Backbone as a ProteinNet text record, in pm:
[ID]
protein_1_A
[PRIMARY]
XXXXXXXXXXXXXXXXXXXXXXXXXXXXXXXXXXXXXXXXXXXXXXXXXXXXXXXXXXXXXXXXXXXXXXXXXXXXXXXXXXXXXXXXXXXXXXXXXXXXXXXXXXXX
[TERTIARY]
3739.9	3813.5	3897.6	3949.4	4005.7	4149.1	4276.8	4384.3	4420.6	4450.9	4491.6	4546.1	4570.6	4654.7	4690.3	4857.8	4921.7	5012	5067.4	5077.9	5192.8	5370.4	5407.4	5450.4	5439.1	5447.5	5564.9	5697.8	5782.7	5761.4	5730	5712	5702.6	5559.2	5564.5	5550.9	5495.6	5480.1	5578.9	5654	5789.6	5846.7	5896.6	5937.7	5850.1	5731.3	5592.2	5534.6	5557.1	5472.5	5310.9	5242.1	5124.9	4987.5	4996.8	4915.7	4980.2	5070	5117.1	5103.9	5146	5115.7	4940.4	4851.7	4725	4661.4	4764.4	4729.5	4787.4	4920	4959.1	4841.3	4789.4	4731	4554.7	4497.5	4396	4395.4	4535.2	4585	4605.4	4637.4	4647.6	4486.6	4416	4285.7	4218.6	4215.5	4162.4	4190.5	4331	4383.2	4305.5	4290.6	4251.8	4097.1	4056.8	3893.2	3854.8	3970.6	3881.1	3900.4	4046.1	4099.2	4113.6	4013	4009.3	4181.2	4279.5	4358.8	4455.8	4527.7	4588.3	4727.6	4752.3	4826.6	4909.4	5061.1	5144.2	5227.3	5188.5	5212.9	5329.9	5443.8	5532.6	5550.6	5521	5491.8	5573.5	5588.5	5619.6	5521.6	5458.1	5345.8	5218.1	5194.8	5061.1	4926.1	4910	4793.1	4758.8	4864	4859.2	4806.7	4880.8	4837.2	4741.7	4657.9	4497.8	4407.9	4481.8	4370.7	4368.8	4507.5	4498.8	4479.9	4501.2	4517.2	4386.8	4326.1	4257.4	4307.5	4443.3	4529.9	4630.4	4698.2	4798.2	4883.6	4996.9	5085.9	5215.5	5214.7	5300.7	5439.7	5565.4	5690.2	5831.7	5884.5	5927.7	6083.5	6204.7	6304.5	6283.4	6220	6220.1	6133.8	6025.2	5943.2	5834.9	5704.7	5566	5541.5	5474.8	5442	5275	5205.3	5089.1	5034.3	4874	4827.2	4685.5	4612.5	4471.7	4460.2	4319.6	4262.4	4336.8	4318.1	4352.4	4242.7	4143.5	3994.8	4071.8	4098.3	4115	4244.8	4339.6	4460.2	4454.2	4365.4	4325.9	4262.1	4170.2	4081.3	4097.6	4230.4	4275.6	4340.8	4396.6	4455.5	4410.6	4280	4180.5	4174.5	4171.9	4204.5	4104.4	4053.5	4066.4	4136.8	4262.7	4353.6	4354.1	4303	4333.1	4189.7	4114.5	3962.2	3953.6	4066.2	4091.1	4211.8	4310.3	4450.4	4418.5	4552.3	4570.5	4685.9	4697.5	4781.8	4944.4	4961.6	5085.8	5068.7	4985.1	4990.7	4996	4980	4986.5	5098.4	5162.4	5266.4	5369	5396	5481.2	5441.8	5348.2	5294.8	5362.2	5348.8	5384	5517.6	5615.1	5727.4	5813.6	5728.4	5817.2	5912.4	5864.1	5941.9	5899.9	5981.8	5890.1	5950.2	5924	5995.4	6152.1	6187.4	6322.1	6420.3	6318.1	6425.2	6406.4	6365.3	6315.1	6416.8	6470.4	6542.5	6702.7	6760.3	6883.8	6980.1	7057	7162.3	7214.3	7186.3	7224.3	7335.2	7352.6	7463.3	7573.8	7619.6	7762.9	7802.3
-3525.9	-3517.8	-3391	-3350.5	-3225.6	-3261.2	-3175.4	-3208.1	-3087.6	-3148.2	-3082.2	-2985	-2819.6	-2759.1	-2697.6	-2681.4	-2601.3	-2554.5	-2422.8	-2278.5	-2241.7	-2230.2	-2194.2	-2032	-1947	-1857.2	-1776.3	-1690.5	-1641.4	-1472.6	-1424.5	-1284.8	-1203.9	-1268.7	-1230.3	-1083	-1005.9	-896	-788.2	-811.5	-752.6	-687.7	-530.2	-428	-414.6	-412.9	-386.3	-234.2	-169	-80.1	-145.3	9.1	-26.5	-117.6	-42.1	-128.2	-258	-284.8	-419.5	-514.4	-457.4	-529.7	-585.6	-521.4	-544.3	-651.2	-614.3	-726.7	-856.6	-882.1	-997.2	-1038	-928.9	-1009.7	-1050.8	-972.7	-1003	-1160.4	-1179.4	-1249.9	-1416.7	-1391.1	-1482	-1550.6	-1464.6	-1483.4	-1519.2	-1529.5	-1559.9	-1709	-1740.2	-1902.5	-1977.7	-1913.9	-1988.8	-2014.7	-1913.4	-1973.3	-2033.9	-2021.2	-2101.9	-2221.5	-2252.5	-2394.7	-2452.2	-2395.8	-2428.6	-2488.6	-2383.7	-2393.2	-2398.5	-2462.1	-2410.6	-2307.2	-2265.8	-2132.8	-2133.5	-2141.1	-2125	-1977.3	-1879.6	-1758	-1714.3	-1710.7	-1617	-1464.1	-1362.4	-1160.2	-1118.1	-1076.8	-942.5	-876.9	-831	-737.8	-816.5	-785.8	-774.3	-779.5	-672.2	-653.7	-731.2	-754.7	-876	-964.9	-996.2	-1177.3	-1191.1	-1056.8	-1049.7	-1059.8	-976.3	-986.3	-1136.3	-1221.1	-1319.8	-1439.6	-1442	-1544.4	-1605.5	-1714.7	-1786.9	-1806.8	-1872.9	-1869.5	-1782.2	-1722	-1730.4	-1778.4	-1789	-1841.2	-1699.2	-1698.7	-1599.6	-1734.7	-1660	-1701	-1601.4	-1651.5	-1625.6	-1697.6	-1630.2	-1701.5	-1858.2	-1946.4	-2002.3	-2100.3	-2053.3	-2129.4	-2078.1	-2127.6	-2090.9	-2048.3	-1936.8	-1910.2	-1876.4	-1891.7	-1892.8	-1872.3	-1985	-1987.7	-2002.1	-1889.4	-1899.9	-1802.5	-1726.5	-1683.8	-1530.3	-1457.5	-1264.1	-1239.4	-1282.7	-1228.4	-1295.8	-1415	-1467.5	-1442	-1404	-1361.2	-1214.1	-1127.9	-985.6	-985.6	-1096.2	-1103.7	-1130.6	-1250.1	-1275.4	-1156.7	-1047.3	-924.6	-785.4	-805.5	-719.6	-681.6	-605.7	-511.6	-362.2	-309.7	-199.3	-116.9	-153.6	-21.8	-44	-164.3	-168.5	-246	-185.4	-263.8	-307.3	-225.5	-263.7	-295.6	-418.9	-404.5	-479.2	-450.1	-495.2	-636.3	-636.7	-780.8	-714.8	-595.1	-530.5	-549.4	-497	-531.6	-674.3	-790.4	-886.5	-935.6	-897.2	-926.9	-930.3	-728.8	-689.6	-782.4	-790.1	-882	-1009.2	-1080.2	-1216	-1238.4	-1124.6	-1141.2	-1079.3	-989.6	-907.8	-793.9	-811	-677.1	-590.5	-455.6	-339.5	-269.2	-161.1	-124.1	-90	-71.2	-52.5	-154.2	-260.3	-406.3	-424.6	-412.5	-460	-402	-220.6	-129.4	-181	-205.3	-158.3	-73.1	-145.6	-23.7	90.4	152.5	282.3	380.9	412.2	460	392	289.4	258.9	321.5
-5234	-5109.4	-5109.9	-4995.2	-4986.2	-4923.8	-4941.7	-4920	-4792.7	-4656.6	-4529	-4641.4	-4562	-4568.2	-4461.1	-4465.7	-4395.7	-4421.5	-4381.2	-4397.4	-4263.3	-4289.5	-4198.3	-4218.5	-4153.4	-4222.3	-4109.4	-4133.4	-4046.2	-4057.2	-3993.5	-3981.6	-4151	-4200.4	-4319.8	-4409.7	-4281.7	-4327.5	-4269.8	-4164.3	-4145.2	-4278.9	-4222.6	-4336.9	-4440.8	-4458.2	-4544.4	-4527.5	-4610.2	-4585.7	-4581.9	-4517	-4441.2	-4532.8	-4687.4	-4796.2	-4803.9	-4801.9	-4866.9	-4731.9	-4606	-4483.2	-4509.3	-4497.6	-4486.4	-4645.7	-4757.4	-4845.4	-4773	-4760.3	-4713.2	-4622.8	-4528.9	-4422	-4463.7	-4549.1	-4630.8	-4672.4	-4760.6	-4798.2	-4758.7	-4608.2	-4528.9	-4447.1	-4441.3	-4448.2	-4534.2	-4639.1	-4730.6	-4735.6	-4781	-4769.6	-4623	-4516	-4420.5	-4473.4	-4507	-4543.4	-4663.5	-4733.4	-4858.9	-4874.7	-4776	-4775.5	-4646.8	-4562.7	-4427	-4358.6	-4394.1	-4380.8	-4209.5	-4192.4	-4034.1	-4112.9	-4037.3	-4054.3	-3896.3	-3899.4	-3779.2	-3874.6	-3804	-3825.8	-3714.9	-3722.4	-3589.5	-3660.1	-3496	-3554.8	-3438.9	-3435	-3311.9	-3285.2	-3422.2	-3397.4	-3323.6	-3233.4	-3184.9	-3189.1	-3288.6	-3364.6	-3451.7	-3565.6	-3635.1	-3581.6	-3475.1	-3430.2	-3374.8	-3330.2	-3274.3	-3421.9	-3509.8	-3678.7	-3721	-3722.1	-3791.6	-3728.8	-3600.5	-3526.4	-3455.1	-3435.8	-3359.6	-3215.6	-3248.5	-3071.4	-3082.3	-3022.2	-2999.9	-2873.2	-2895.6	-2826.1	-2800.2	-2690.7	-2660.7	-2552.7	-2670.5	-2641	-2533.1	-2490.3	-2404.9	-2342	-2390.7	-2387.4	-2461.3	-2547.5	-2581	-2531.5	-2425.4	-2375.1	-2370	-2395.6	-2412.6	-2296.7	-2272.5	-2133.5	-2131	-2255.4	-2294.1	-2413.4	-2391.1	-2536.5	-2523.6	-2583	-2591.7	-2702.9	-2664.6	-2813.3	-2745.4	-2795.1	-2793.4	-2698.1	-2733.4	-2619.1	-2488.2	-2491.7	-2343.4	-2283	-2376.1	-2278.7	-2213.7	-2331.7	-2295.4	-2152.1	-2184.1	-2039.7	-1886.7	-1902.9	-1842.7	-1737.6	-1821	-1791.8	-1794.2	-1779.5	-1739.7	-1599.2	-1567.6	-1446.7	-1411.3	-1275.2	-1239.2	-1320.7	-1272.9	-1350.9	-1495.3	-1557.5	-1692.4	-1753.5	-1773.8	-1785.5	-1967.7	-2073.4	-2214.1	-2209.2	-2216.1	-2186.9	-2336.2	-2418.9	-2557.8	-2558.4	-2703.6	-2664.6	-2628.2	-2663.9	-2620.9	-2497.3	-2402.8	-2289.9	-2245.1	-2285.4	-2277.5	-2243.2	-2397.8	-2423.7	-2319.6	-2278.6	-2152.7	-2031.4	-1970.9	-1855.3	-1844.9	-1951	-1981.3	-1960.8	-2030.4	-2014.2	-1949.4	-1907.5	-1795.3	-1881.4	-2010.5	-2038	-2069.2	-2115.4	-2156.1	-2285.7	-2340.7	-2438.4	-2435.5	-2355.1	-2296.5	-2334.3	-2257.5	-2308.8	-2446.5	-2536.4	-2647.4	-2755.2	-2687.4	-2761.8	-2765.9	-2845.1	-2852.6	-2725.5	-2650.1	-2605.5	-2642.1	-2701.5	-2772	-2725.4	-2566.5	-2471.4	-2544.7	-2593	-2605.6	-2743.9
[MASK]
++++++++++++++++++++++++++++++++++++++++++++++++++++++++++++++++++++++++++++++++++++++++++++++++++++++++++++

């Protein structure tokens, strides 16, 4: 018999340089397949959560405002003007913000 696993993981590769980011995330792949593992991963990054993720869930003041795979939220937000939109783009869409908001006030 095999024992569930699960895997919570909090922005694990935050402050990683770029080799050690991509082991962790190797890393994290690996556990999902050898132990048919679930994995609740929270990133900022983007990209990440398109490499590692099956769903994601994009958050938003503290409320889900969506959850599917990276292909289907991308798709969802496929456009004329935007016929490759990434999960960054997603992201901004979803929440209405942009890099601006994201920055620090810096003026004071």
């Amino acid at each position: 018999f095999t024992a569930p696993v699960l895997l919570l993981l909090d922005e694990p590769t935050t402050g990683l340089d770029p080799k050690s980011k991509r082991d962790v995330q190797d890393f994290v792949k690996e556990v999902q397949e050898k132990h048919d593992a679930t994995i609740i991963l929270t990133t900022h990054d983007m990209a990440e959560a398109e490499r590692l993720c099956d769903r994601v869930a994009i958050i938003d003041d503290g409320r889900f405002v969506a959850l599917d795979t990276p292909a289907g939220l991308k798709r969802k937000l496929q456009s004329p003007q935007n016929p490759a939109p990434t999960m960054d783009d997603v992201f901004f869409a979803l929440t209405g913000k942009d890099l601006a908001d994201e920055l620090p006030d810096l003026e004071d």
